[in-house]
CSV table of C-alpha atoms in Angstrom, one decimal:
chain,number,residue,atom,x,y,z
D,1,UNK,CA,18.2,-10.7,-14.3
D,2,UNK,CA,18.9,-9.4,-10.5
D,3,UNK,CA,15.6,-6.8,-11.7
D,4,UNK,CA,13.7,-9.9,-12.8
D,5,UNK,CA,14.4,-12.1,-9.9
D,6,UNK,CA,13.0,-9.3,-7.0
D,7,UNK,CA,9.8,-8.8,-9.6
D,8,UNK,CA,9.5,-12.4,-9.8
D,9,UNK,CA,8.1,-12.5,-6.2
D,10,UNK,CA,6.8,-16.0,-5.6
D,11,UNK,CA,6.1,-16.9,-9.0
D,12,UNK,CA,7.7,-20.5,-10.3
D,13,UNK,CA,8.8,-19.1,-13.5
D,14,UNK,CA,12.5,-17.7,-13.5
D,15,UNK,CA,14.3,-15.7,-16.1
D,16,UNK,CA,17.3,-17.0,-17.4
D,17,UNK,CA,19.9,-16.2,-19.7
D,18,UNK,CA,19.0,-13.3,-22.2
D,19,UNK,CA,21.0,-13.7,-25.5
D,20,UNK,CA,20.7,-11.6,-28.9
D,21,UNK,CA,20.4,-13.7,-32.1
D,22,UNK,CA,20.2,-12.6,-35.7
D,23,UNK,CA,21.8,-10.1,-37.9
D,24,UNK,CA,21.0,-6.9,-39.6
D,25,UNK,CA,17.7,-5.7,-39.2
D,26,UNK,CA,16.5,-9.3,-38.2
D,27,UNK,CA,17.9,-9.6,-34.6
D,28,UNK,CA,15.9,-10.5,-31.1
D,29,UNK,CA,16.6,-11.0,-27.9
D,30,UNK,CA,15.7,-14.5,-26.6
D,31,UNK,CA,14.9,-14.9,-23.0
D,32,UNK,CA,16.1,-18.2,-21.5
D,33,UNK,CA,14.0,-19.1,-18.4
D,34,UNK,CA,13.0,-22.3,-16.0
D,35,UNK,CA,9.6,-23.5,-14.7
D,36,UNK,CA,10.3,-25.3,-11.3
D,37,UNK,CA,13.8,-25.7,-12.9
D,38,UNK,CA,13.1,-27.0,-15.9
D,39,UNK,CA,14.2,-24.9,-18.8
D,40,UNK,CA,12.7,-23.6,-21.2
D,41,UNK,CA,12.0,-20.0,-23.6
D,42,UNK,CA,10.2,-17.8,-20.5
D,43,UNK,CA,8.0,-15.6,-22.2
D,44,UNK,CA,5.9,-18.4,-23.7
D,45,UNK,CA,4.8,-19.3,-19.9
D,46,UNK,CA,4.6,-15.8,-18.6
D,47,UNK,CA,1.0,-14.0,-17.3
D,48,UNK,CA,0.2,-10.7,-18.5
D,49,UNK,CA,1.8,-9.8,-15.2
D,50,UNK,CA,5.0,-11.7,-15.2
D,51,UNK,CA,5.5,-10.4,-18.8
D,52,UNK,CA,5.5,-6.7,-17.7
D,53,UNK,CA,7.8,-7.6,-14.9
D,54,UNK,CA,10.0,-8.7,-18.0
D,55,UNK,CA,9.5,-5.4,-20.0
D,56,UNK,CA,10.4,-3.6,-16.8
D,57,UNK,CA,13.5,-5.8,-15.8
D,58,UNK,CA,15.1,-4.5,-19.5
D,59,UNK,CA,14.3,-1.6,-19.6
D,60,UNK,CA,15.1,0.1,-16.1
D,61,UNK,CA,18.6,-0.8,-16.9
D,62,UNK,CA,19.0,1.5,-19.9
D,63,UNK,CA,17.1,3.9,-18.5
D,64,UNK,CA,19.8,4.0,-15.8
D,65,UNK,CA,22.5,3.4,-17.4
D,66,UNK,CA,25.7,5.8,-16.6
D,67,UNK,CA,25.8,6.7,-20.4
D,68,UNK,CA,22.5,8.4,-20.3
D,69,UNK,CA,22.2,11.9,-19.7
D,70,UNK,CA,19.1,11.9,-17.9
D,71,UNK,CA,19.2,11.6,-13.9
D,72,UNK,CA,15.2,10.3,-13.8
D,73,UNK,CA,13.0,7.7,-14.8
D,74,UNK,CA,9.6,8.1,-15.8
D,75,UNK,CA,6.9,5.0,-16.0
D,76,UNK,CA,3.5,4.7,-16.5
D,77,UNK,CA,0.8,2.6,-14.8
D,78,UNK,CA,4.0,0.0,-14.2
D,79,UNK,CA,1.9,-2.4,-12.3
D,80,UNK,CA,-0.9,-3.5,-14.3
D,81,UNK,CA,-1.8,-6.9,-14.0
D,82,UNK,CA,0.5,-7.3,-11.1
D,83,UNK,CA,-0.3,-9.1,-7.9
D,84,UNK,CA,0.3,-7.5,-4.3
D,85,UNK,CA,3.4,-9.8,-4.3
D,86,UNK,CA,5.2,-8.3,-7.1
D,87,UNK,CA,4.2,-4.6,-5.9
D,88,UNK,CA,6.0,-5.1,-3.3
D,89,UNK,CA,9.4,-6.5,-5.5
D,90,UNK,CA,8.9,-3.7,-7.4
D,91,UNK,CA,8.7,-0.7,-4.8
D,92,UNK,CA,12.1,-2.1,-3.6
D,93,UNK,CA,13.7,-2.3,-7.5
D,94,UNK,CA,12.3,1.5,-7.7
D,95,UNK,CA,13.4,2.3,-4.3
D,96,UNK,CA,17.1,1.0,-5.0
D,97,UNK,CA,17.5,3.3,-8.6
D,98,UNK,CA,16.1,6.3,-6.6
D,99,UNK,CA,19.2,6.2,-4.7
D,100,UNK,CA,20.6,7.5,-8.0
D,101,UNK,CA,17.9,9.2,-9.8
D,102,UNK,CA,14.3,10.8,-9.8
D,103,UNK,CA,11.4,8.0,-9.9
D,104,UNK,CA,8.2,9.5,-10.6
D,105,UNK,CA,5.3,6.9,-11.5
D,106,UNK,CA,1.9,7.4,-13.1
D,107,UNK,CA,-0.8,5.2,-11.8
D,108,UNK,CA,-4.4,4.5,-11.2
D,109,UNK,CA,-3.9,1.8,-9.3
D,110,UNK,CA,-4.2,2.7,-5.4
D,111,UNK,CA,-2.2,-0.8,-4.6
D,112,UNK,CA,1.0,0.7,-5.5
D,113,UNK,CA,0.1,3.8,-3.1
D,114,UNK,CA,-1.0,1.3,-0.5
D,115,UNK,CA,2.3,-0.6,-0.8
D,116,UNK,CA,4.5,2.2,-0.3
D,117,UNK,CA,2.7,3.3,2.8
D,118,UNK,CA,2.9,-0.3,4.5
D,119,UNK,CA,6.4,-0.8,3.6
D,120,UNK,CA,7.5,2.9,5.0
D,121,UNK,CA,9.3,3.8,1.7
D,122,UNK,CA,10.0,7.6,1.8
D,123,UNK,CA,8.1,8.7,-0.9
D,124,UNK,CA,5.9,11.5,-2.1
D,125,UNK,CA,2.9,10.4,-2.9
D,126,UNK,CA,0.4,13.2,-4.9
D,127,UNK,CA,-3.3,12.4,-6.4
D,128,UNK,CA,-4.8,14.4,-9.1
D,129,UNK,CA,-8.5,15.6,-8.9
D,130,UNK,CA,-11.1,16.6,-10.8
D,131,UNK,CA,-13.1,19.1,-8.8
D,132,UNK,CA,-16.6,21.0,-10.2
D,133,UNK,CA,-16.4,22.7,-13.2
D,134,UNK,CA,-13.6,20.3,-14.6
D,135,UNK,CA,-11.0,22.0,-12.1
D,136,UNK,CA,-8.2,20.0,-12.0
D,137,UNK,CA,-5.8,20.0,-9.1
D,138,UNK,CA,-2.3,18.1,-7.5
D,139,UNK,CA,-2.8,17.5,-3.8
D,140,UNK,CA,-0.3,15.6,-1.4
D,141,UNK,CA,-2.3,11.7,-1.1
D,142,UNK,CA,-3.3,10.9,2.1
D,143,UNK,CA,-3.7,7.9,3.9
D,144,UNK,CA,-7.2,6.0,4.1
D,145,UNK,CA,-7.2,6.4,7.9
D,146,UNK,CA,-6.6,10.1,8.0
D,147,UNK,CA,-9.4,10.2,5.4
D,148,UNK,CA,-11.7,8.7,7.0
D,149,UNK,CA,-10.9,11.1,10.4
D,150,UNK,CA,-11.6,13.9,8.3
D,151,UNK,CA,-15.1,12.5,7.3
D,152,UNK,CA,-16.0,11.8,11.2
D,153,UNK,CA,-15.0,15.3,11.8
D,154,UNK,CA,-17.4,16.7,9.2
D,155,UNK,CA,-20.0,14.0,9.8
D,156,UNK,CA,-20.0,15.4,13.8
D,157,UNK,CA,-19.8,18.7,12.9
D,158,UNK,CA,-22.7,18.2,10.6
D,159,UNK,CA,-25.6,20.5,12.2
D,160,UNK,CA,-27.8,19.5,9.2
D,161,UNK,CA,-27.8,15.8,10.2
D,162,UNK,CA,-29.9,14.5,12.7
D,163,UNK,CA,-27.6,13.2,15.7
D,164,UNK,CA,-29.4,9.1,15.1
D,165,UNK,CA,-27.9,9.2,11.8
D,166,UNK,CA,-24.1,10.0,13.1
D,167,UNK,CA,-24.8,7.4,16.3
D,168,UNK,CA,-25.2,5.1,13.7
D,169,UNK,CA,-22.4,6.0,11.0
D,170,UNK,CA,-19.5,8.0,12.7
D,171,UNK,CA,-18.4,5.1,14.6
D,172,UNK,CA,-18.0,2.4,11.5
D,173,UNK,CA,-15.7,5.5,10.7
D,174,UNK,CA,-13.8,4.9,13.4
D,175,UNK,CA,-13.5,1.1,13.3
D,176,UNK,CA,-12.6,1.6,9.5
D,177,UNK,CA,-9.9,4.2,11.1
D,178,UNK,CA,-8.4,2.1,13.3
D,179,UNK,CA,-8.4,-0.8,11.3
D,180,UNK,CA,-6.9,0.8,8.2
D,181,UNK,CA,-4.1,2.3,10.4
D,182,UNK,CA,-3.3,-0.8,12.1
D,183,UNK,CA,-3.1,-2.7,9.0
D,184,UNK,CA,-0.3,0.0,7.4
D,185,UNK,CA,1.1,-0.8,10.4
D,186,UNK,CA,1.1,-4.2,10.9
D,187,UNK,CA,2.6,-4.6,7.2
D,188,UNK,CA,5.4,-2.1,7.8
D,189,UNK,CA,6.4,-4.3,10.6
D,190,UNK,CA,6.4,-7.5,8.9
D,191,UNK,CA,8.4,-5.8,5.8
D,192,UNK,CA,10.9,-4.4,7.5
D,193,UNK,CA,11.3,-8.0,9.3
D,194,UNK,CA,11.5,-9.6,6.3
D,195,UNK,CA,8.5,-11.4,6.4
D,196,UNK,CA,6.8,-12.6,2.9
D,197,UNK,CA,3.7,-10.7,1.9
D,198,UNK,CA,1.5,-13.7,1.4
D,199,UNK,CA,2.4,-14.7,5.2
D,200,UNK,CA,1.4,-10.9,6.4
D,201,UNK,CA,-1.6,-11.1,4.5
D,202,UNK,CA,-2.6,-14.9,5.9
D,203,UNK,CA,-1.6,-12.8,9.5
D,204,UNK,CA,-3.9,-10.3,8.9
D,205,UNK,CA,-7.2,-12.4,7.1
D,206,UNK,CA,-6.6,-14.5,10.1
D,207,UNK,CA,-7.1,-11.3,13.0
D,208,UNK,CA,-11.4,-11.4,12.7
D,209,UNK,CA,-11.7,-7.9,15.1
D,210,UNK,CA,-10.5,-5.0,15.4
D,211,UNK,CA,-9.2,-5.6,18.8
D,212,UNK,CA,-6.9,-8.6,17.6
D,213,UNK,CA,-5.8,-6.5,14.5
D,214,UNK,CA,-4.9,-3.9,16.9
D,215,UNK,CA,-2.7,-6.5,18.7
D,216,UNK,CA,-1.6,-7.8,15.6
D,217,UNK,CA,-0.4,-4.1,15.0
D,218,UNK,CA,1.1,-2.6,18.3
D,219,UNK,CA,2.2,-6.5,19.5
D,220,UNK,CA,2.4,-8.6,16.5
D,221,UNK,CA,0.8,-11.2,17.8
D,222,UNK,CA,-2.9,-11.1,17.4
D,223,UNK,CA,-3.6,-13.3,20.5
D,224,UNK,CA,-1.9,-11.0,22.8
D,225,UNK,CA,-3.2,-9.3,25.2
D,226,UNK,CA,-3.5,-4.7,23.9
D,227,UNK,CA,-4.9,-3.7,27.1
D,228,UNK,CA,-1.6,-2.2,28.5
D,229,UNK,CA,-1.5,-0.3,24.9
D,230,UNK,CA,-4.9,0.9,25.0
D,231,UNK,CA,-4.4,2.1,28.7
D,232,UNK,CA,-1.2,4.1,28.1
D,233,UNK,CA,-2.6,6.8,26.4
D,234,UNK,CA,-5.9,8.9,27.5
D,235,UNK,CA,-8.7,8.3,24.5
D,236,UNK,CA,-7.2,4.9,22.7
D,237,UNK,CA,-9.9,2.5,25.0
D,238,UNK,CA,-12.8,5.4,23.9
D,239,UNK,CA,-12.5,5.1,20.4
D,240,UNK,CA,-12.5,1.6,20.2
D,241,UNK,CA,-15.2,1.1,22.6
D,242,UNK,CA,-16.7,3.8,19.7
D,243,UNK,CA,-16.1,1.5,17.3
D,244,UNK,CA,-17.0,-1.4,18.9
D,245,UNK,CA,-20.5,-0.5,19.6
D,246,UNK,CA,-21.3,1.0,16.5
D,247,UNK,CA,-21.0,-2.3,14.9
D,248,UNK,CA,-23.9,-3.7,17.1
D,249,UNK,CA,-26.2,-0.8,17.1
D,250,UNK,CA,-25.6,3.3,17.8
D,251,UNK,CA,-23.7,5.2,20.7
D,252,UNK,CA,-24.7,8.4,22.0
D,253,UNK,CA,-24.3,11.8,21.0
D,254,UNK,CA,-20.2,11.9,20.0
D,255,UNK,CA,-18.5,15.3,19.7
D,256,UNK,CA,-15.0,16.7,18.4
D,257,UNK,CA,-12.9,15.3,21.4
D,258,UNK,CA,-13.9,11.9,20.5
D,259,UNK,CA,-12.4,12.8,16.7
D,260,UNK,CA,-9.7,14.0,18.3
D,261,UNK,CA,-9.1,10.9,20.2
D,262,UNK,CA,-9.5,9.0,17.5
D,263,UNK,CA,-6.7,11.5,15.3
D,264,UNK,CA,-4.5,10.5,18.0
D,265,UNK,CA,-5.1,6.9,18.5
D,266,UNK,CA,-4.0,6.3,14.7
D,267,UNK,CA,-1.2,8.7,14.4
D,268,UNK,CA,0.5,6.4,17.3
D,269,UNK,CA,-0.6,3.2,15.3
D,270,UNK,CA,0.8,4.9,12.4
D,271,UNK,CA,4.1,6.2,13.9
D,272,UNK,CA,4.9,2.8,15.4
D,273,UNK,CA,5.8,1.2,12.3
């Protein structure tokens, strides 16, 4: 139940008493539950995603249990049909039983991914690849922001592409960059506040550019005033102005140090959650 009530995450459905009924080979368990706090048998009101909250809620507790001999837990593609809210319950449930044993997930989902890297979880997070040829390979998962860094580098470094076409694309790159890096940001702050999800994401919808989003990030508030942040550090004013102006039309001829600034600019984002 104490599983069930952190996956429940703002739902109005709430899992009550579980008894077993029934003998021999014809026994069930019967899940008690409320709707608004009015009872009645919970999985007859479930979604598809509040049911596999259930399923998980019994059966992490075997799977833990001290009479077991095995030290991990295994799970695959756990959050289907989930919403961000109950991610987020359940990267704290998972967090909490790797205290005490080995958590490794399967998913295809990138939400669960995204999830542990706004809420700062220490985890190891690996993406599996299908290169030319069929070539499989494991490589560590990297965040969209660093991604995207990689593609300005390669775009700038380009010497087959004409230097219009990377005045026109590199700096939504960068935009993308900053924005992405401010957002991991922004909801690592509010997690480890203790703020909601639904009132970080409503924070976030409600910052329209990237310099409030910025704010929103490095201030928490994004009304406040970043010039002081973007000043502190050589390059941060650069690649926003980068970004900026790419949205309304092309800069001039950018080079590495401008990647570089931009690396720089989102590892500090990054690291100040």
């Amino acid at each position: 139940r104490q599983i069930g009530a952190e996956l429940r995450q703002e739902s109005n459905v709430d899992l009550g008493d579980i008894t077993l009924t029934g003998t021999a080979t014809k026994r069930k368990a019967v899940l008690g539950g409320s709707v608004d706090g009015e009872p009645t048998q919970a999985l007859s009101v479930m979604s598809q995603g509040e049911q596999n909250a259930v399923a998980l809620a019994l059966f992490l507790p075997r799977a833990t249990s001290v009479r077991s001999p095995f030290r991990f837990v295994v799970l695959d593609d756990p959050i289907q049909a989930m919403d961000p809210s109950k991610i987020d319950g359940f990267v704290r449930v998972l967090t909490d039983i790797a205290r005490t044993h080995q958590v490794v997930v399967f998913s295809h989902d990138d939400r669960l991914a995204s999830v542990i890297r706004e809420t700062g979880i220490d985890a190891r997070l690996i993406e599996v690849v299908r290169e030319s040829g069929s070539k499989v390979r494991a490589r560590l998962n990297i965040d969209p922001a660093r991604r995207l860094i990689g593609d300005a580098f390669a775009m700038i470094q380009d010497d087959k592409l004409h230097d219009d076409v990377k005045g026109r694309v590199a700096p939504n790159l960068f935009r993308m960059a900053l924005e992405s890096a401010a957002k991991q940001a922004h909801y690592a702050r509010q997690s480890t506040s203790g703020t909601e999800r639904f009132v970080a994401e409503e924070q976030w919808q409600a910052a329209k550019t990237t310099r409030q989003r910025l704010a929103l990030a490095v201030l928490g508030d994004a009304k406040a005033d970043v010039s002081g942040w973007l000043g502190a550090q050589p390059g941060r004013k650069n690649v926003l102005d980068i970004g900026n102006t790419g949205a309304h039309g092309k800069v001039g001829t950018l080079t590495k140090a401008d990647v570089r600034d931009l690396e720089r600019a989102v590892a500090d984002l990054v690291g100040a959650q």
